[in-house]
Amino acid sequence: MHRVLIVARMKPESAPDVADVFAESDRGELPHLIGVTGRSLFQFGELYMHLVESETPPGPQVARYTKHPEFQDISRKLRPYIEAYDPETWRVPKDAMANEFYRWEREGSTSISL
């Protein structure tokens, strides 16, 4: 399994609206095209964290589908609620993806080298 954490800023009161946008999207074809097997959304004050779990590294697949109508629709619907963590450096979705630098998993579970 592969995971990526997307970090951005979110209007604190918008969590239910953001969840609705993804619930609608997750019923469509885009998660299947990207290979998403799980999604978790987290909020800490104005900090938005979006954990994506997938069959293959999701970064290249996300980049591949940024022009897809469903991706464009999600982006449009999230615009009132989510903004780049650092607007000065954000250019493409990859710019919002955190770098995993340590992971521990219990013995006997599948381990992935970083």
GROMACS .gro file of N, CA, C and O in nm:
model
  456
    1MET      N    1   0.085  -0.118   0.000
    1MET     CA    2   0.000   0.000   0.000
    1MET      C    3   0.089   0.124   0.000
    1MET      O    4   0.194   0.128   0.063
    2HIS      N    5   0.044   0.224  -0.070
    2HIS     CA    6   0.114   0.352  -0.075
    2HIS      C    7   0.025   0.457  -0.012
    2HIS      O    8  -0.098   0.449  -0.021
    3ARG      N    9   0.090   0.556   0.050
    3ARG     CA   10   0.015   0.664   0.113
    3ARG      C   11   0.079   0.797   0.079
    3ARG      O   12   0.201   0.805   0.063
    4VAL      N   13  -0.004   0.898   0.071
    4VAL     CA   14   0.046   1.034   0.054
    4VAL      C   15  -0.041   1.125   0.141
    4VAL      O   16  -0.161   1.102   0.156
    5LEU      N   17   0.024   1.224   0.201
    5LEU     CA   18  -0.047   1.320   0.285
    5LEU      C   19  -0.043   1.456   0.217
    5LEU      O   20   0.063   1.508   0.188
    6ILE      N   21  -0.161   1.509   0.191
    6ILE     CA   22  -0.175   1.641   0.129
    6ILE      C   23  -0.204   1.739   0.242
    6ILE      O   24  -0.291   1.715   0.325
    7VAL      N   25  -0.131   1.849   0.243
    7VAL     CA   26  -0.145   1.948   0.349
    7VAL      C   27  -0.185   2.082   0.287
    7VAL      O   28  -0.127   2.125   0.188
    8ALA      N   29  -0.286   2.145   0.347
    8ALA     CA   30  -0.333   2.275   0.298
    8ALA      C   31  -0.396   2.350   0.416
    8ALA      O   32  -0.393   2.305   0.529
    9ARG      N   33  -0.456   2.462   0.384
    9ARG     CA   34  -0.531   2.540   0.483
    9ARG      C   35  -0.679   2.529   0.450
    9ARG      O   36  -0.717   2.524   0.333
   10MET      N   37  -0.761   2.526   0.555
   10MET     CA   38  -0.904   2.508   0.537
   10MET      C   39  -0.979   2.603   0.630
   10MET      O   40  -0.938   2.623   0.744
   11LYS      N   41  -1.087   2.658   0.580
   11LYS     CA   42  -1.175   2.736   0.668
   11LYS      C   43  -1.227   2.641   0.774
   11LYS      O   44  -1.288   2.538   0.742
   12PRO      N   45  -1.205   2.668   0.902
   12PRO     CA   46  -1.236   2.573   1.008
   12PRO      C   47  -1.380   2.521   1.009
   12PRO      O   48  -1.403   2.405   1.041
   13GLU      N   49  -1.475   2.604   0.972
   13GLU     CA   50  -1.615   2.562   0.977
   13GLU      C   51  -1.658   2.481   0.854
   13GLU      O   52  -1.773   2.438   0.844
   14SER      N   53  -1.567   2.456   0.761
   14SER     CA   54  -1.606   2.396   0.634
   14SER      C   55  -1.587   2.245   0.626
   14SER      O   56  -1.612   2.186   0.521
   15ALA      N   57  -1.547   2.180   0.735
   15ALA     CA   58  -1.523   2.035   0.731
   15ALA      C   59  -1.642   1.957   0.675
   15ALA      O   60  -1.621   1.870   0.589
   16PRO      N   61  -1.766   1.983   0.716
   16PRO     CA   62  -1.877   1.906   0.659
   16PRO      C   63  -1.892   1.926   0.508
   16PRO      O   64  -1.921   1.831   0.435
   17ASP      N   65  -1.868   2.048   0.460
   17ASP     CA   66  -1.879   2.075   0.316
   17ASP      C   67  -1.769   2.003   0.239
   17ASP      O   68  -1.794   1.945   0.133
   18VAL      N   69  -1.648   2.004   0.292
   18VAL     CA   70  -1.536   1.936   0.227
   18VAL      C   71  -1.563   1.786   0.224
   18VAL      O   72  -1.541   1.719   0.122
   19ALA      N   73  -1.611   1.731   0.334
   19ALA     CA   74  -1.643   1.588   0.339
   19ALA      C   75  -1.749   1.554   0.235
   19ALA      O   76  -1.739   1.449   0.168
   20ASP      N   77  -1.849   1.639   0.217
   20ASP     CA   78  -1.954   1.615   0.117
   20ASP      C   79  -1.896   1.612  -0.024
   20ASP      O   80  -1.936   1.529  -0.107
   21VAL      N   81  -1.803   1.703  -0.053
   21VAL     CA   82  -1.740   1.706  -0.186
   21VAL      C   83  -1.670   1.574  -0.214
   21VAL      O   84  -1.685   1.514  -0.321
   22PHE      N   85  -1.594   1.524  -0.116
   22PHE     CA   86  -1.523   1.398  -0.138
   22PHE      C   87  -1.616   1.278  -0.138
   22PHE      O   88  -1.593   1.183  -0.213
   23ALA      N   89  -1.720   1.280  -0.056
   23ALA     CA   90  -1.816   1.168  -0.058
   23ALA      C   91  -1.879   1.155  -0.196
   23ALA      O   92  -1.893   1.044  -0.249
   24GLU      N   93  -1.914   1.268  -0.255
   24GLU     CA   94  -1.971   1.266  -0.390
   24GLU      C   95  -1.867   1.215  -0.491
   24GLU      O   96  -1.897   1.129  -0.575
   25SER      N   97  -1.746   1.266  -0.482
   25SER     CA   98  -1.641   1.226  -0.575
   25SER      C   99  -1.607   1.077  -0.562
   25SER      O  100  -1.584   1.009  -0.661
   26ASP      N  101  -1.605   1.028  -0.439
   26ASP     CA  102  -1.567   0.889  -0.417
   26ASP      C  103  -1.668   0.790  -0.474
   26ASP      O  104  -1.637   0.672  -0.490
   27ARG      N  105  -1.786   0.837  -0.508
   27ARG     CA  106  -1.885   0.752  -0.575
   27ARG      C  107  -1.863   0.750  -0.727
   27ARG      O  108  -1.928   0.673  -0.797
   28GLY      N  109  -1.773   0.833  -0.777
   28GLY     CA  110  -1.746   0.841  -0.921
   28GLY      C  111  -1.629   0.754  -0.963
   28GLY      O  112  -1.582   0.668  -0.889
   29GLU      N  113  -1.580   0.779  -1.083
   29GLU     CA  114  -1.473   0.695  -1.139
   29GLU      C  115  -1.332   0.741  -1.103
   29GLU      O  116  -1.238   0.662  -1.111
   30LEU      N  117  -1.314   0.866  -1.063
   30LEU     CA  118  -1.180   0.919  -1.042
   30LEU      C  119  -1.098   0.840  -0.939
   30LEU      O  120  -0.981   0.808  -0.966
   31PRO      N  121  -1.152   0.806  -0.822
   31PRO     CA  122  -1.071   0.728  -0.728
   31PRO      C  123  -1.021   0.596  -0.788
   31PRO      O  124  -0.908   0.554  -0.763
   32HIS      N  125  -1.105   0.534  -0.870
   32HIS     CA  126  -1.066   0.407  -0.933
   32HIS      C  127  -0.956   0.429  -1.037
   32HIS      O  128  -0.864   0.348  -1.047
   33LEU      N  129  -0.966   0.537  -1.112
   33LEU     CA  130  -0.863   0.568  -1.213
   33LEU      C  131  -0.727   0.593  -1.147
   33LEU      O  132  -0.624   0.550  -1.198
   34ILE      N  133  -0.728   0.662  -1.034
   34ILE     CA  134  -0.604   0.695  -0.964
   34ILE      C  135  -0.553   0.575  -0.884
   34ILE      O  136  -0.435   0.566  -0.854
   35GLY      N  137  -0.643   0.483  -0.850
   35GLY     CA  138  -0.605   0.367  -0.771
   35GLY      C  139  -0.623   0.387  -0.622
   35GLY      O  140  -0.563   0.316  -0.541
   36VAL      N  141  -0.706   0.482  -0.583
   36VAL     CA  142  -0.729   0.511  -0.442
   36VAL      C  143  -0.803   0.395  -0.377
   36VAL      O  144  -0.905   0.350  -0.428
   37THR      N  145  -0.751   0.348  -0.264
   37THR     CA  146  -0.817   0.242  -0.189
   37THR      C  147  -0.873   0.293  -0.057
   37THR      O  148  -0.952   0.226   0.008
   38GLY      N  149  -0.831   0.413  -0.016
   38GLY     CA  150  -0.882   0.471   0.107
   38GLY      C  151  -0.849   0.620   0.112
   38GLY      O  152  -0.755   0.667   0.048
   39ARG      N  153  -0.931   0.692   0.187
   39ARG     CA  154  -0.910   0.836   0.202
   39ARG      C  155  -0.953   0.875   0.344
   39ARG      O  156  -1.056   0.831   0.393
   40SER      N  157  -0.872   0.956   0.409
   40SER     CA  158  -0.907   1.012   0.540
   40SER      C  159  -0.879   1.160   0.536
   40SER      O  160  -0.775   1.203   0.486
   41LEU      N  161  -0.972   1.239   0.588
   41LEU     CA  162  -0.956   1.384   0.596
   41LEU      C  163  -0.943   1.421   0.743
   41LEU      O  164  -1.020   1.373   0.827
   42PHE      N  165  -0.846   1.507   0.773
   42PHE     CA  166  -0.821   1.551   0.909
   42PHE      C  167  -0.819   1.703   0.914
   42PHE      O  168  -0.780   1.768   0.817
   43GLN      N  169  -0.855   1.755   1.029
   43GLN     CA  170  -0.851   1.899   1.051
   43GLN      C  171  -0.788   1.926   1.186
   43GLN      O  172  -0.817   1.858   1.285
   44PHE      N  173  -0.701   2.025   1.189
   44PHE     CA  174  -0.643   2.073   1.314
   44PHE      C  175  -0.644   2.225   1.303
   44PHE      O  176  -0.558   2.284   1.235
   45GLY      N  177  -0.745   2.289   1.361
   45GLY     CA  178  -0.763   2.433   1.343
   45GLY      C  179  -0.783   2.464   1.197
   45GLY      O  180  -0.874   2.410   1.134
   46GLU      N  181  -0.696   2.546   1.141
   46GLU     CA  182  -0.705   2.580   0.999
   46GLU      C  183  -0.623   2.486   0.910
   46GLU      O  184  -0.618   2.504   0.789
   47LEU      N  185  -0.560   2.387   0.970
   47LEU     CA  186  -0.478   2.294   0.894
   47LEU      C  187  -0.564   2.179   0.842
   47LEU      O  188  -0.640   2.117   0.917
   48TYR      N  189  -0.553   2.151   0.715
   48TYR     CA  190  -0.625   2.045   0.646
   48TYR      C  191  -0.525   1.938   0.606
   48TYR      O  192  -0.420   1.969   0.550
   49MET      N  193  -0.554   1.814   0.641
   49MET     CA  194  -0.468   1.703   0.604
   49MET      C  195  -0.552   1.596   0.537
   49MET      O  196  -0.657   1.558   0.588
   50HIS      N  197  -0.505   1.551   0.425
   50HIS     CA  198  -0.580   1.459   0.339
   50HIS      C  199  -0.489   1.339   0.312
   50HIS      O  200  -0.394   1.348   0.236
   51LEU      N  201  -0.519   1.227   0.378
   51LEU     CA  202  -0.441   1.106   0.361
   51LEU      C  203  -0.504   1.021   0.252
   51LEU      O  204  -0.622   0.985   0.261
   52VAL      N  205  -0.426   0.992   0.148
   52VAL     CA  206  -0.472   0.909   0.038
   52VAL      C  207  -0.394   0.778   0.042
   52VAL      O  208  -0.271   0.779   0.048
   53GLU      N  209  -0.465   0.667   0.040
   53GLU     CA  210  -0.403   0.535   0.033
   53GLU      C  211  -0.435   0.478  -0.104
   53GLU      O  212  -0.547   0.492  -0.153
   54SER      N  213  -0.335   0.414  -0.165
   54SER     CA  214  -0.356   0.365  -0.301
   54SER      C  215  -0.273   0.241  -0.329
   54SER      O  216  -0.180   0.207  -0.255
   55GLU      N  217  -0.307   0.177  -0.440
   55GLU     CA  218  -0.239   0.055  -0.483
   55GLU      C  219  -0.100   0.085  -0.536
   55GLU      O  220  -0.009   0.004  -0.525
   56THR      N  221  -0.083   0.199  -0.600
   56THR     CA  222   0.045   0.242  -0.657
   56THR      C  223   0.074   0.382  -0.605
   56THR      O  224  -0.016   0.448  -0.553
   57PRO      N  225   0.197   0.432  -0.619
   57PRO     CA  226   0.224   0.569  -0.572
   57PRO      C  227   0.124   0.667  -0.636
   57PRO      O  228   0.114   0.675  -0.759
   58PRO      N  229   0.047   0.739  -0.554
   58PRO     CA  230  -0.060   0.822  -0.610
   58PRO      C  231  -0.015   0.950  -0.677
   58PRO      O  232  -0.085   1.003  -0.763
   59GLY      N  233   0.102   1.002  -0.643
   59GLY     CA  234   0.147   1.128  -0.701
   59GLY      C  235   0.144   1.131  -0.852
   59GLY      O  236   0.083   1.220  -0.912
   60PRO      N  237   0.208   1.033  -0.920
   60PRO     CA  238   0.205   1.034  -1.066
   60PRO      C  239   0.065   1.019  -1.124
   60PRO      O  240   0.032   1.079  -1.226
   61GLN      N  241  -0.019   0.939  -1.058
   61GLN     CA  242  -0.155   0.920  -1.108
   61GLN      C  243  -0.238   1.048  -1.092
   61GLN      O  244  -0.316   1.084  -1.180
   62VAL      N  245  -0.221   1.117  -0.979
   62VAL     CA  246  -0.291   1.245  -0.960
   62VAL      C  247  -0.248   1.341  -1.070
   62VAL      O  248  -0.332   1.405  -1.135
   63ALA      N  249  -0.118   1.349  -1.096
   63ALA     CA  250  -0.068   1.440  -1.201
   63ALA      C  251  -0.126   1.403  -1.337
   63ALA      O  252  -0.158   1.491  -1.417
   64ARG      N  253  -0.143   1.275  -1.361
   64ARG     CA  254  -0.197   1.228  -1.489
   64ARG      C  255  -0.342   1.271  -1.510
   64ARG      O  256  -0.384   1.293  -1.623
   65TYR      N  257  -0.418   1.283  -1.402
   65TYR     CA  258  -0.562   1.309  -1.415
   65TYR      C  259  -0.604   1.451  -1.375
   65TYR      O  260  -0.723   1.476  -1.357
   66THR      N  261  -0.513   1.544  -1.365
   66THR     CA  262  -0.552   1.681  -1.325
   66THR      C  263  -0.644   1.749  -1.426
   66THR      O  264  -0.718   1.839  -1.389
   67LYS      N  265  -0.644   1.706  -1.550
   67LYS     CA  266  -0.732   1.764  -1.653
   67LYS      C  267  -0.864   1.687  -1.665
   67LYS      O  268  -0.953   1.728  -1.739
   68HIS      N  269  -0.878   1.578  -1.592
   68HIS     CA  270  -1.001   1.498  -1.597
   68HIS      C  271  -1.117   1.582  -1.545
   68HIS      O  272  -1.102   1.656  -1.447
   69PRO      N  273  -1.234   1.574  -1.607
   69PRO     CA  274  -1.349   1.656  -1.563
   69PRO      C  275  -1.384   1.639  -1.415
   69PRO      O  276  -1.420   1.737  -1.349
   70GLU      N  277  -1.374   1.519  -1.362
   70GLU     CA  278  -1.406   1.498  -1.220
   70GLU      C  279  -1.302   1.566  -1.130
   70GLU      O  280  -1.337   1.621  -1.026
   71PHE      N  281  -1.176   1.563  -1.168
   71PHE     CA  282  -1.071   1.630  -1.090
   71PHE      C  283  -1.096   1.781  -1.093
   71PHE      O  284  -1.088   1.848  -0.990
   72GLN      N  285  -1.128   1.833  -1.211
   72GLN     CA  286  -1.157   1.975  -1.225
   72GLN      C  287  -1.279   2.015  -1.141
   72GLN      O  288  -1.281   2.121  -1.079
   73ASP      N  289  -1.379   1.928  -1.137
   73ASP     CA  290  -1.501   1.955  -1.060
   73ASP      C  291  -1.471   1.959  -0.910
   73ASP      O  292  -1.517   2.050  -0.840
   74ILE      N  293  -1.392   1.864  -0.861
   74ILE     CA  294  -1.355   1.864  -0.719
   74ILE      C  295  -1.278   1.991  -0.686
   74ILE      O  296  -1.305   2.056  -0.584
   75SER      N  297  -1.183   2.025  -0.769
   75SER     CA  298  -1.102   2.145  -0.744
   75SER      C  299  -1.190   2.269  -0.737
   75SER      O  300  -1.172   2.353  -0.649
   76ARG      N  301  -1.285   2.279  -0.828
   76ARG     CA  302  -1.375   2.394  -0.830
   76ARG      C  303  -1.460   2.398  -0.702
   76ARG      O  304  -1.477   2.503  -0.640
   77LYS      N  305  -1.513   2.284  -0.662
   77LYS     CA  306  -1.600   2.278  -0.544
   77LYS      C  307  -1.524   2.303  -0.414
   77LYS      O  308  -1.581   2.352  -0.317
   78LEU      N  309  -1.395   2.268  -0.409
   78LEU     CA  310  -1.315   2.287  -0.288
   78LEU      C  311  -1.260   2.429  -0.276
   78LEU      O  312  -1.224   2.472  -0.166
   79ARG      N  313  -1.254   2.501  -0.386
   79ARG     CA  314  -1.193   2.635  -0.387
   79ARG      C  315  -1.245   2.728  -0.278
   79ARG      O  316  -1.166   2.800  -0.216
   80PRO      N  317  -1.376   2.729  -0.246
   80PRO     CA  318  -1.421   2.820  -0.139
   80PRO      C  319  -1.372   2.781   0.001
   80PRO      O  320  -1.377   2.862   0.093
   81TYR      N  321  -1.326   2.656   0.018
   81TYR     CA  322  -1.293   2.605   0.151
   81TYR      C  323  -1.144   2.580   0.176
   81TYR      O  324  -1.097   2.590   0.288
   82ILE      N  325  -1.073   2.542   0.070
   82ILE     CA  326  -0.933   2.497   0.083
   82ILE      C  327  -0.843   2.591   0.005
   82ILE      O  328  -0.874   2.630  -0.107
   83GLU      N  329  -0.728   2.624   0.063
   83GLU     CA  330  -0.627   2.701  -0.009
   83GLU      C  331  -0.490   2.641   0.017
   83GLU      O  332  -0.471   2.568   0.115
   84ALA      N  333  -0.397   2.668  -0.068
   84ALA     CA  334  -0.262   2.615  -0.055
   84ALA      C  335  -0.203   2.653   0.080
   84ALA      O  336  -0.226   2.764   0.130
   85TYR      N  337  -0.126   2.563   0.138
   85TYR     CA  338  -0.058   2.592   0.263
   85TYR      C  339   0.037   2.709   0.243
   85TYR      O  340   0.045   2.799   0.325
   86ASP      N  341   0.109   2.706   0.132
   86ASP     CA  342   0.201   2.815   0.098
   86ASP      C  343   0.174   2.857  -0.047
   86ASP      O  344   0.231   2.801  -0.141
   87PRO      N  345   0.085   2.954  -0.067
   87PRO     CA  346   0.048   2.995  -0.203
   87PRO      C  347   0.166   3.042  -0.287
   87PRO      O  348   0.162   3.035  -0.409
   88GLU      N  349   0.273   3.088  -0.222
   88GLU     CA  350   0.390   3.135  -0.297
   88GLU      C  351   0.463   3.023  -0.370
   88GLU      O  352   0.526   3.046  -0.473
   89THR      N  353   0.456   2.900  -0.316
   89THR     CA  354   0.530   2.790  -0.376
   89THR      C  355   0.441   2.686  -0.445
   89THR      O  356   0.492   2.599  -0.514
   90TRP      N  357   0.309   2.694  -0.427
   90TRP     CA  358   0.220   2.593  -0.484
   90TRP      C  359   0.200   2.619  -0.633
   90TRP      O  360   0.161   2.728  -0.674
   91ARG      N  361   0.226   2.518  -0.714
   91ARG     CA  362   0.203   2.527  -0.858
   91ARG      C  363   0.118   2.409  -0.908
   91ARG      O  364   0.035   2.425  -0.995
   92VAL      N  365   0.146   2.290  -0.857
   92VAL     CA  366   0.078   2.167  -0.898
   92VAL      C  367   0.044   2.086  -0.773
   92VAL      O  368   0.100   2.111  -0.665
   93PRO      N  369  -0.049   1.988  -0.781
   93PRO     CA  370  -0.087   1.912  -0.662
   93PRO      C  371   0.031   1.853  -0.584
   93PRO      O  372   0.028   1.849  -0.461
   94LYS      N  373   0.135   1.812  -0.652
   94LYS     CA  374   0.252   1.755  -0.584
   94LYS      C  375   0.311   1.852  -0.481
   94LYS      O  376   0.368   1.809  -0.381
   95ASP      N  377   0.296   1.981  -0.504
   95ASP     CA  378   0.351   2.082  -0.413
   95ASP      C  379   0.283   2.081  -0.276
   95ASP      O  380   0.334   2.142  -0.182
   96ALA      N  381   0.169   2.015  -0.264
   96ALA     CA  382   0.096   2.007  -0.137
   96ALA      C  383   0.118   1.873  -0.067
   96ALA      O  384   0.062   1.850   0.040
   97MET      N  385   0.197   1.785  -0.127
   97MET     CA  386   0.216   1.651  -0.071
   97MET      C  387   0.335   1.649   0.024
   97MET      O  388   0.447   1.685  -0.013
   98ALA      N  389   0.308   1.609   0.148
   98ALA     CA  390   0.413   1.599   0.249
   98ALA      C  391   0.505   1.482   0.217
   98ALA      O  392   0.463   1.384   0.154
   99ASN      N  393   0.628   1.490   0.261
   99ASN     CA  394   0.725   1.383   0.242
   99ASN      C  395   0.730   1.296   0.367
   99ASN      O  396   0.759   1.346   0.475
  100GLU      N  397   0.701   1.168   0.350
  100GLU     CA  398   0.711   1.076   0.462
  100GLU      C  399   0.858   1.047   0.487
  100GLU      O  400   0.932   1.012   0.396
  101PHE      N  401   0.903   1.066   0.611
  101PHE     CA  402   1.044   1.044   0.640
  101PHE      C  403   1.067   0.937   0.746
  101PHE      O  404   1.182   0.902   0.774
  102TYR      N  405   0.960   0.881   0.803
  102TYR     CA  406   0.975   0.771   0.898
  102TYR      C  407   0.842   0.698   0.908
  102TYR      O  408   0.736   0.762   0.909
  103ARG      N  409   0.850   0.567   0.914
  103ARG     CA  410   0.730   0.486   0.936
  103ARG      C  411   0.770   0.362   1.014
  103ARG      O  412   0.872   0.300   0.985
  104TRP      N  413   0.692   0.327   1.112
  104TRP     CA  414   0.710   0.204   1.187
  104TRP      C  415   0.585   0.122   1.170
  104TRP      O  416   0.473   0.175   1.172
  105GLU      N  417   0.602  -0.006   1.149
  105GLU     CA  418   0.488  -0.097   1.144
  105GLU      C  419   0.517  -0.216   1.232
  105GLU      O  420   0.631  -0.262   1.240
  106ARG      N  421   0.414  -0.266   1.295
  106ARG     CA  422   0.427  -0.380   1.385
  106ARG      C  423   0.483  -0.500   1.312
  106ARG      O  424   0.455  -0.521   1.194
  107GLU      N  425   0.562  -0.580   1.382
  107GLU     CA  426   0.619  -0.702   1.323
  107GLU      C  427   0.509  -0.788   1.266
  107GLU      O  428   0.402  -0.802   1.324
  108GLY      N  429   0.537  -0.847   1.151
  108GLY     CA  430   0.438  -0.933   1.088
  108GLY      C  431   0.350  -0.860   0.990
  108GLY      O  432   0.279  -0.922   0.912
  109SER      N  433   0.350  -0.729   0.992
  109SER     CA  434   0.272  -0.655   0.895
  109SER      C  435   0.360  -0.625   0.774
  109SER      O  436   0.482  -0.635   0.779
  110THR      N  437   0.297  -0.590   0.665
  110THR     CA  438   0.372  -0.557   0.545
  110THR      C  439   0.449  -0.430   0.565
  110THR      O  440   0.397  -0.331   0.615
  111SER      N  441   0.576  -0.430   0.528
  111SER     CA  442   0.660  -0.313   0.545
  111SER      C  443   0.700  -0.258   0.410
  111SER      O  444   0.725  -0.333   0.316
  112ILE      N  445   0.707  -0.127   0.400
  112ILE     CA  446   0.746  -0.061   0.276
  112ILE      C  447   0.870   0.023   0.306
  112ILE      O  448   0.872   0.101   0.399
  113SER      N  449   0.973   0.007   0.226
  113SER     CA  450   1.093   0.090   0.241
  113SER      C  451   1.068   0.225   0.181
  113SER      O  452   1.004   0.239   0.077
  114LEU      N  453   1.121   0.329   0.245
  114LEU     CA  454   1.106   0.465   0.196
  114LEU      C  455   1.224   0.506   0.113
  114LEU      O  456   1.331   0.471   0.129
   0.00000   0.00000   0.00000
